[in-house]
Coordinates of C-alpha atoms and ligand atoms in Angstrom, one line a residue:
X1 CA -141.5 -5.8 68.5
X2 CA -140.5 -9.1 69.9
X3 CA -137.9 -11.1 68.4
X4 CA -139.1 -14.7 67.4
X5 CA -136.8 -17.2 68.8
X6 CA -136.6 -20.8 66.5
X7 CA -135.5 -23.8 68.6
X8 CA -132.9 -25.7 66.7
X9 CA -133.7 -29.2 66.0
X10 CA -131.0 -31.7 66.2
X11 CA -130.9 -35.1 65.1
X12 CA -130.0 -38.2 67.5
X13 CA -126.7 -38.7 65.6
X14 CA -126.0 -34.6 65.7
X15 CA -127.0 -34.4 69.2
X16 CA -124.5 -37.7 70.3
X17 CA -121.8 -35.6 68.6
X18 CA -122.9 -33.2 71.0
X19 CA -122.5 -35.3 73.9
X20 CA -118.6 -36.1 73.0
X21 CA -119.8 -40.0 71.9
X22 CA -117.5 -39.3 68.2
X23 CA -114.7 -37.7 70.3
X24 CA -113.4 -34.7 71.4
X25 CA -112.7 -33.4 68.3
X26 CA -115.7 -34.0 66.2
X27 CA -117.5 -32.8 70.0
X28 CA -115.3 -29.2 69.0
X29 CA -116.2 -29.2 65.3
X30 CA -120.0 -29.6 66.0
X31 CA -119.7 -26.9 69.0
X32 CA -118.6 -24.4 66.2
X33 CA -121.7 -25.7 63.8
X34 CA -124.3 -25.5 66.7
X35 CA -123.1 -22.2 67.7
X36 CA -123.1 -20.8 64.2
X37 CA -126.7 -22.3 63.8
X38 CA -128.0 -20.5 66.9
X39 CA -126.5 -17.0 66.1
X40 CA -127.7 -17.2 62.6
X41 CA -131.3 -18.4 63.7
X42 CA -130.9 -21.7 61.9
X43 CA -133.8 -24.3 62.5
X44 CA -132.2 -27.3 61.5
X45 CA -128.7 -28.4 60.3
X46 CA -128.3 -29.8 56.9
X47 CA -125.6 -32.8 55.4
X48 CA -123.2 -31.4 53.5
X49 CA -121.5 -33.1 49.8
X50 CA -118.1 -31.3 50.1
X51 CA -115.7 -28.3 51.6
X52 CA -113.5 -26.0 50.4
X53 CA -110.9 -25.0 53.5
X54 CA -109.4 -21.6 53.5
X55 CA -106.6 -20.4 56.2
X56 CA -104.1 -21.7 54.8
X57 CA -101.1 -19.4 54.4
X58 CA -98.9 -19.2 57.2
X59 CA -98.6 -15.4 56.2
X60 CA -102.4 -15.4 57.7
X61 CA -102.5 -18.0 59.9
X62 CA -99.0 -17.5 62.0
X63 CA -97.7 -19.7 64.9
X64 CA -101.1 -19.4 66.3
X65 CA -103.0 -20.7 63.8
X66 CA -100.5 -23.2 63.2
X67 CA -100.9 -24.6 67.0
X68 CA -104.6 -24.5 66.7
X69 CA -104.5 -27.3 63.8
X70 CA -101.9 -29.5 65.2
X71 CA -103.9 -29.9 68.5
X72 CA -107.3 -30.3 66.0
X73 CA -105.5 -33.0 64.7
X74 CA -103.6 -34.1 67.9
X75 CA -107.2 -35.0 68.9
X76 CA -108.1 -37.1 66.3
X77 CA -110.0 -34.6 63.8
X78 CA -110.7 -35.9 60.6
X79 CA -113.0 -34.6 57.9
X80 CA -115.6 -36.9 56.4
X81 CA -116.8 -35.2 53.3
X82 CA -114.8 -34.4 50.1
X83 CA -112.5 -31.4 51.3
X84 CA -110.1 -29.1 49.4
X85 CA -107.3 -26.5 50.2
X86 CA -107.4 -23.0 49.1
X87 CA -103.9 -21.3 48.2
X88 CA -101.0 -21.3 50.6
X89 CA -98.6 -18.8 50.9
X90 CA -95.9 -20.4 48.6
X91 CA -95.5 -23.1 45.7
X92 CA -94.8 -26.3 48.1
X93 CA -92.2 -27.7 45.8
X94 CA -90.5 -24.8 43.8
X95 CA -90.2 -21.8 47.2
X96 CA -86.5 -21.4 46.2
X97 CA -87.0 -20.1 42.4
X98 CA -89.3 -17.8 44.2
X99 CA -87.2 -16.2 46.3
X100 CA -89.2 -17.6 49.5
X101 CA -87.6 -17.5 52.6
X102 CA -86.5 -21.3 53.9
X103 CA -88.1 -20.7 57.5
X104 CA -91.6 -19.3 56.1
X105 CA -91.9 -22.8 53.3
X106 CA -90.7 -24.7 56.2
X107 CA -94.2 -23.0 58.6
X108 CA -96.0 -23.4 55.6
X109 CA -95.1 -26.9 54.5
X110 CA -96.3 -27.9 58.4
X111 CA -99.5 -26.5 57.9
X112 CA -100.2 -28.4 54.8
X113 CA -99.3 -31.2 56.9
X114 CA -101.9 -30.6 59.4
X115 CA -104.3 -30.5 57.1
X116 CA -103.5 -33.4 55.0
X117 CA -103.1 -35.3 58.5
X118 CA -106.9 -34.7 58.7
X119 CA -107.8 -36.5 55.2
X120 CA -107.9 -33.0 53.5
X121 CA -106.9 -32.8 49.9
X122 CA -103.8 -30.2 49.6
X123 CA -104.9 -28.8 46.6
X124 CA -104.0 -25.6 47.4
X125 CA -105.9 -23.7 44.9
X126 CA -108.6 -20.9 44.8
X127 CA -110.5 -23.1 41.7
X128 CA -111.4 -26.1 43.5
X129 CA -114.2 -26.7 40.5
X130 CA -111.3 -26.9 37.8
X131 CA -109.5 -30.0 40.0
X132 CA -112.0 -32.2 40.8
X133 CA -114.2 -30.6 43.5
X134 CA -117.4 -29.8 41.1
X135 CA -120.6 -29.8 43.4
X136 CA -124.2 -30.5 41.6
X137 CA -126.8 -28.3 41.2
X138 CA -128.7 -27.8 44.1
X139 CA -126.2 -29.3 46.8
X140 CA -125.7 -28.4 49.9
X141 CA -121.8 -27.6 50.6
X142 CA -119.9 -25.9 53.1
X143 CA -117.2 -23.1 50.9
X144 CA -114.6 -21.1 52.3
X145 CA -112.7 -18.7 49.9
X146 CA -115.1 -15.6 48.6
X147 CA -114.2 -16.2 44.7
X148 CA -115.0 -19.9 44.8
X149 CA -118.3 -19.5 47.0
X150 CA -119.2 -17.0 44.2
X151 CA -118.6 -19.1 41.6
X152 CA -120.0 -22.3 43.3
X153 CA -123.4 -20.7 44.5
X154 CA -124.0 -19.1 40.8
X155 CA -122.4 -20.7 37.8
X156 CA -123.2 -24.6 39.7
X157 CA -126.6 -23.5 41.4
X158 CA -124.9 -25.5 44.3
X159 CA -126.1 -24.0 48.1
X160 CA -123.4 -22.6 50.5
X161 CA -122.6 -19.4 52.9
X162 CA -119.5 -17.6 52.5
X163 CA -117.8 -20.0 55.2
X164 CA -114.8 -18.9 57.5
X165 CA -111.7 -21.0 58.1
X166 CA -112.5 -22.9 61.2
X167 CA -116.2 -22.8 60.6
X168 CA -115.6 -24.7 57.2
X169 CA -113.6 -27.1 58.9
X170 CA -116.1 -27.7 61.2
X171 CA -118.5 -28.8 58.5
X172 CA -115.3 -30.8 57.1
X173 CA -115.3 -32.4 60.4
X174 CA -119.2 -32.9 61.4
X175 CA -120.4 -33.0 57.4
X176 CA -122.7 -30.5 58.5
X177 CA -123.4 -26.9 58.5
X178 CA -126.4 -24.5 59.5
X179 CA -129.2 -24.3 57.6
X180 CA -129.5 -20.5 57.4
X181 CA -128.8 -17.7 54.7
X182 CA -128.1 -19.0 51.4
X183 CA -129.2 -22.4 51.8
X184 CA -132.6 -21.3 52.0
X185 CA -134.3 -20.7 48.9
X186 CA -135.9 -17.6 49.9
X187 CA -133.0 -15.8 50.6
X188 CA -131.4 -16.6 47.1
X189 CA -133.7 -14.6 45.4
X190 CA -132.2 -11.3 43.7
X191 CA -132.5 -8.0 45.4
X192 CA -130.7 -5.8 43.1
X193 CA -131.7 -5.9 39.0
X194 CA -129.1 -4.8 37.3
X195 CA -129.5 -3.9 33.5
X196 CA -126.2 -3.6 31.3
X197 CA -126.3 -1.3 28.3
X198 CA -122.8 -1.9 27.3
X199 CA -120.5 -4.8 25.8
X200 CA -119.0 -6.8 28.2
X201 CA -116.1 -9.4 26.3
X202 CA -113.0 -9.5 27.8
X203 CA -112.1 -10.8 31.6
X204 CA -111.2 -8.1 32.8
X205 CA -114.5 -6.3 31.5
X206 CA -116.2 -8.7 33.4
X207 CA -114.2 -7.9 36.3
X208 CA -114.6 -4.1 35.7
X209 CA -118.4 -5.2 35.6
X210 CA -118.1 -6.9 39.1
X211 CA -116.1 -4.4 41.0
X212 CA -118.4 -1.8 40.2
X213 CA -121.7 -3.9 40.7
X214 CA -120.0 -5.7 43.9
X215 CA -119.2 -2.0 45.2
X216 CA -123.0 -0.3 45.3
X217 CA -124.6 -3.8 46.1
X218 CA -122.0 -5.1 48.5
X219 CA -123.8 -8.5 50.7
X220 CA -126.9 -8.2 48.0
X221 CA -127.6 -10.8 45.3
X222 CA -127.7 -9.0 41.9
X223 CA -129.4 -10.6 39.0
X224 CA -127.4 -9.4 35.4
X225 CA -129.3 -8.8 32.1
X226 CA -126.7 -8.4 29.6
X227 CA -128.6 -6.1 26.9
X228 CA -125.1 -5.4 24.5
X229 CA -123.2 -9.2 25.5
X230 CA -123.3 -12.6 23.8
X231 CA -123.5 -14.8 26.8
X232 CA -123.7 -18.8 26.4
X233 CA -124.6 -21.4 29.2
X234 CA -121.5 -22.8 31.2
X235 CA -120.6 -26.7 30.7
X236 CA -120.3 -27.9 33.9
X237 CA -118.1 -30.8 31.7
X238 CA -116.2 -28.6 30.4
X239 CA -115.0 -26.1 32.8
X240 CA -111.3 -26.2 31.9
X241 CA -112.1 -25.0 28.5
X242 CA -115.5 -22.5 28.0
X243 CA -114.3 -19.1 28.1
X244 CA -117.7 -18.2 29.4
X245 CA -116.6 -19.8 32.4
X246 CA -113.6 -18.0 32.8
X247 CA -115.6 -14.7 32.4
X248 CA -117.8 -15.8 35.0
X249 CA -115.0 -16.8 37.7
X250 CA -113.9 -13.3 37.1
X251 CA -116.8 -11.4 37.7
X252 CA -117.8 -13.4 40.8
X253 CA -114.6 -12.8 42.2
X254 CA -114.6 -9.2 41.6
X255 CA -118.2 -9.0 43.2
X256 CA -117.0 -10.6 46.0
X257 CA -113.5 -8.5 46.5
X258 CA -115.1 -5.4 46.3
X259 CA -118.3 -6.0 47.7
X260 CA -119.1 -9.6 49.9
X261 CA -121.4 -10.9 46.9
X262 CA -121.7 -14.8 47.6
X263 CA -124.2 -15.2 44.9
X264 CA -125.1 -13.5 41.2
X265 CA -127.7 -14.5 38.6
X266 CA -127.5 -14.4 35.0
X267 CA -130.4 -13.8 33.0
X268 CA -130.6 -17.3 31.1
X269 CA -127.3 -18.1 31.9
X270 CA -126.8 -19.3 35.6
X271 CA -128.5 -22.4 36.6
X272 CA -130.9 -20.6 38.7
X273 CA -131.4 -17.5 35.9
X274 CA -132.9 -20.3 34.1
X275 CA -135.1 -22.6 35.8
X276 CA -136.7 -20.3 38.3
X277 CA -137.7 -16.7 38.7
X278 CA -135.3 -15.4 41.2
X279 CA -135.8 -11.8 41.0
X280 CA -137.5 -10.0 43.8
X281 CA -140.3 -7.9 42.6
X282 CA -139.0 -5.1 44.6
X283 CA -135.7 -5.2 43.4
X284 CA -133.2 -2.1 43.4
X285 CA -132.7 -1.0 39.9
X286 CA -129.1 -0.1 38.8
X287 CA -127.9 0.7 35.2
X288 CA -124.5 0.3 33.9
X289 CA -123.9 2.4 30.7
X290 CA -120.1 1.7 30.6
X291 CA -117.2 0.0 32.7
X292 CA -115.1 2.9 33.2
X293 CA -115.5 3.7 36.6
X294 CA -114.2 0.0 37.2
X295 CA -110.9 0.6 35.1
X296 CA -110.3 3.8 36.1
X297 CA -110.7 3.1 39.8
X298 CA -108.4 -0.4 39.9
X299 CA -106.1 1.3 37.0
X300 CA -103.8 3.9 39.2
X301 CA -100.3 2.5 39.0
X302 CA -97.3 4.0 36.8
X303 CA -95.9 2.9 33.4
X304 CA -93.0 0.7 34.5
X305 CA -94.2 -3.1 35.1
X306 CA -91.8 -5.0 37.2
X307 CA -94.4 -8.3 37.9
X308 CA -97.3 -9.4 35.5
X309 CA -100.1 -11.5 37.1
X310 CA -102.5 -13.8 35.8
X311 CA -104.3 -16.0 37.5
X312 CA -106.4 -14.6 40.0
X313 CA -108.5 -16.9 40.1
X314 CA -106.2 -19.5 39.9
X315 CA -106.1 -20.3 35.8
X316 CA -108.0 -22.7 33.9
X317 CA -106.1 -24.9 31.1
X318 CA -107.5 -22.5 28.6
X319 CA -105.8 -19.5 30.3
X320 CA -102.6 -21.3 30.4
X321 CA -103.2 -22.1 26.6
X322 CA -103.7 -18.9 25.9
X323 CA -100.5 -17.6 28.0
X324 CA -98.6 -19.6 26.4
X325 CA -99.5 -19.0 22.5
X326 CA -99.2 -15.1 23.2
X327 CA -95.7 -15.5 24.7
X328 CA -93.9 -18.5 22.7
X329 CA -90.6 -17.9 21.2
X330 CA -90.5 -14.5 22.7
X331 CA -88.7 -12.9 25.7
X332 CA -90.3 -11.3 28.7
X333 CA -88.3 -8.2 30.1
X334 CA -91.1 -7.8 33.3
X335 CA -91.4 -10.7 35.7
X336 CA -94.5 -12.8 35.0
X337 CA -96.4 -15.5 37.0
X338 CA -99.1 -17.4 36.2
X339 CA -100.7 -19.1 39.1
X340 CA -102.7 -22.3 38.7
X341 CA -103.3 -25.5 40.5
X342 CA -101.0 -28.2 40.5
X343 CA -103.2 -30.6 38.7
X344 CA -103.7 -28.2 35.9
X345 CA -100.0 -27.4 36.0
X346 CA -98.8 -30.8 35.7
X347 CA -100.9 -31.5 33.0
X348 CA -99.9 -28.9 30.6
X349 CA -96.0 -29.5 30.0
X350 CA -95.8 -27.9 26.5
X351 CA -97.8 -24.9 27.4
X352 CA -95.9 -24.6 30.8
X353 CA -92.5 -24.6 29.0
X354 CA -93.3 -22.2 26.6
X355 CA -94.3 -20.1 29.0
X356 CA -91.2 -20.5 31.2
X357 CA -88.7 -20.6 27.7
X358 CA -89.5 -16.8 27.4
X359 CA -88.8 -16.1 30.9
X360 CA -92.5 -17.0 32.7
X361 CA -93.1 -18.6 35.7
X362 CA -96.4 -21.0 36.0
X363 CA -96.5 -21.1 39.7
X364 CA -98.6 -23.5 42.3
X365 CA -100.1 -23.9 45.4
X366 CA -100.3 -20.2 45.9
X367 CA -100.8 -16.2 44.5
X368 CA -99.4 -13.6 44.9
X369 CA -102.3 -11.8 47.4
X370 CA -101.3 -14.7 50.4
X371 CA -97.5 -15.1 49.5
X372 CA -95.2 -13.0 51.3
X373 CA -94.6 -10.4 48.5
X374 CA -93.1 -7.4 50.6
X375 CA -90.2 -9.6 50.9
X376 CA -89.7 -10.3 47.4
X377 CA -88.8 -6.4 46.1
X378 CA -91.3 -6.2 43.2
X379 CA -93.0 -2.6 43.2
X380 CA -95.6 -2.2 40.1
X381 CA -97.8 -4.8 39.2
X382 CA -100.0 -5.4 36.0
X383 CA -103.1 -7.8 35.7
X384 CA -106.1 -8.7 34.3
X385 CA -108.3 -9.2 37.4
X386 CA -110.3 -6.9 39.2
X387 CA -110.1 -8.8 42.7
X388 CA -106.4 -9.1 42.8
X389 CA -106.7 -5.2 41.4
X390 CA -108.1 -4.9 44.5
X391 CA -106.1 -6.5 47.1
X392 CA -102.8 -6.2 45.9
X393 CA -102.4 -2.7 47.1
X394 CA -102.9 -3.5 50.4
X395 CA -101.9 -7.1 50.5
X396 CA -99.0 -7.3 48.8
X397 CA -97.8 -3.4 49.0
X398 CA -97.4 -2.9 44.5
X399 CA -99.1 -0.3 42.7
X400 CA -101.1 -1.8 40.0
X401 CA -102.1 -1.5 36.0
X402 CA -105.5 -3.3 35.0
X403 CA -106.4 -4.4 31.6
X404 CA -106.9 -6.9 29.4
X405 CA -104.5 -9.9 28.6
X406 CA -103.4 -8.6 25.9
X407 CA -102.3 -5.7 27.9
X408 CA -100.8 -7.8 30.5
X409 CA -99.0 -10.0 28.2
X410 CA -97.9 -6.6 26.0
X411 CA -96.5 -5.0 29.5
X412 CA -94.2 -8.4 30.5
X413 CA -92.8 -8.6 26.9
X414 CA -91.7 -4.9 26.9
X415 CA -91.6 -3.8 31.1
X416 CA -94.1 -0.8 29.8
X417 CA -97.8 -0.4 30.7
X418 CA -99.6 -0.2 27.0
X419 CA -102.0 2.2 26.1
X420 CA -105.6 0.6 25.8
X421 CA -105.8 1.4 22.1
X422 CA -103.0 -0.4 21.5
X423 CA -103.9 -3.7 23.1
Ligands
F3S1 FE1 -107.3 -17.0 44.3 FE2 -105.4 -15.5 45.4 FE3 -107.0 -14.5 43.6 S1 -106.7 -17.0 46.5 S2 -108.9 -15.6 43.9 S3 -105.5 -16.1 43.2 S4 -106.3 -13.5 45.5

């Protein structure tokens, strides 16, 4: 069978970048776009509202990646659309009371600086949607970072692939990306129906949910019905503060961590579960009678907690809130971070210092999956999400426990893993 070739059509002002008449550096970015474009089969390439830059711990990126940006920006790159910072590989302002060594903040402070040089906002978080950087429904955006495409594509109905680091910056660069994948409507349409026969309340249910779901559909779109679940519809004004959006960030990013989900429906629920069909009629069928095989795969470490993490996604204000009520006046014996952006940091000074009154730390700019952990001696780790669950084995070299909050919060106030039934 012959493979059908579609010519790329580029418009005057995408084909001058082309010809180097912006500059060498938007010339590069728009190189990278093109290229994408032609691999991926793209016909056309599309204007963009905003980007989410990942890449951005020195732990990942090295000298390498380092010299890369500063001769980017040496050459005049600049972005000109909207464009956010994922996590970096330490809080910029408090590295010391982390234990951070001074030469890896220093690295990592001078790739924050390459990308601010380049107009980028140095948000430095995972929840760009929580700060600020809230796409509409239906918008075309260019994502790096596989929670926040997740949760970008699905709970805003906005339209983006699951970008790389320089590819993103690219779009930053050009305000373009390829019109291929899920920026087609076609290809947003559900492959795998997945019916749910059980409850599903906490976050970390819904995280149990996702791994399991992200693991037998891995790059498929699943559409959800919740049979046993009360689910409401997400505020988009109110992000900080619906719970159903925190369960929603969760299970996204566990589709994504264990799987490379980029897109989920919810039956009446997601923007897209509710206006159109997007079901394929030849959908896969899987049922899900329970969420143990989710827990009892991600919950394998021992008793003894030395660091509690929550946070992964970064938090909303409502996490913190609730953080901060289950720990006041009390006294952690485990270590316990909290990692959040900035903005929402800043903004919550009463919850923050209960929080760090009992021993807490509500940590910026970073998490504990791109910070240099190794280094820092911790060796059993308890959270309450399923994608960090999943990385920080590998990533960060802990064994880990994976339950609720409650559990989570239990385990930092006494240093002991608590039985289920008791949280
Ligand atoms: Fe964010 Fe780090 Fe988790 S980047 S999604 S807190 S692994």
């Amino acid at each position: 069978m012959m493979a059908i070739q579609h010519t790329l059509q580029l418009t005057p002002e995408e084909q001058a970048m082309l010809r180097g008449e912006d500059g060498i550096a938007v010339q590069r970015a728009i190189e990278i776009v093109v290229a994408l474009a032609r691999i991926y089969g793209a016909r056309r390439l599309v204007p963009i509202a905003s980007v989410q830059v990942a890449g951005v711990s020195y732990k990942n990126l090295g000298q390498a990646g380092l010299d890369f940006l500063h001769e980017w920006a040496e050459q005049g790159a600049r972005v000109c659309v909207p464009t956010t910072l994922n996590p970096a590989g330490t809080d910029t302002e408090r590295w010391q009371a982390l234990g951070i060594d001074p030469a890896f903040a220093r690295q990592q402070q001078a790739v924050i600086e390459a990308y601010t040089a380049m107009g980028i906002s140095p948000t430095c978080t995972c929840t760009p949607y929580l700060v600020g950087n809230v796409p509409q429904c239906g918008e075309h955006v260019a994502w790096a970072e596989s929670s926040a495409v997740s949760f970008v594509n699905s709970v805003l109905g906005a339209y983006t692939n699951r970008e790389g680091g320089p590819s993103a910056l690219a779009a930053a660069i050009t305000g373009r990306t390829a019109a291929y994948g899920l920026h087609l409507d076609e290809l947003r349409m559900a492959c795998y129906r997945v019916d749910v026969h059980c409850p599903v309340e906490s976050v970390s249910d819904w995280g149990a949910l996702g791994y399991e779901v992200g693991r037998q559909v891995q790059t498929g779109v699943p559409y959800f019905f919740l049979h046993d679940s009360r689910c409401s519809v997400p505020n988009p004004a109110a992000l900080n503060s619906d719970p159903m959006v925190d369960r929603l960030k969760a299970l996204g990013a566990a589709l994504a961590a264990s799987g490379a989900v980029a897109l989920f429906h919810v039956h009446q629920v997601t923007p897209e579960a509710r206006q159109v069909q997007r079901l394929r009629s030849d959908a896969l069928h899987i049922r899900i009678n329970d969420l143990q095989a989710g827990y009892l795969a991600l919950d394998t470490g021992p008793r003894e907690i030395d660091l509690v993490s929550i946070g992964c996604p970064h938090a909303s204000t409502r996490e913190v809130a609730l953080v901060a009520e289950a720990v006041s006046g009390r006294r952690l014996k485990a270590a316990l971070w909290l990692t959040t952006a900035r903005g929402t940091r800043e903004s919550m000074h009463t919850e923050v210092g209960a929080i760090e009154a009992a021993g807490g730390k509500v940590i910026a700019d970073t998490c504990l999956v791109v910070a240099p952990m190794e280094q820092l001696g911790f060796r059993t780790l308890a959270t309450n999400s399923a994608k960090m669950a999943t990385y920080a084995p590998t990533h960060s070299g802990v064994q880990v426990r994976f339950g609720t909050l409650a559990q989570c919060v239990d385990a930092a106030l006494s240093g002991q893993w608590p039985d289920r039934t008791q949280a």
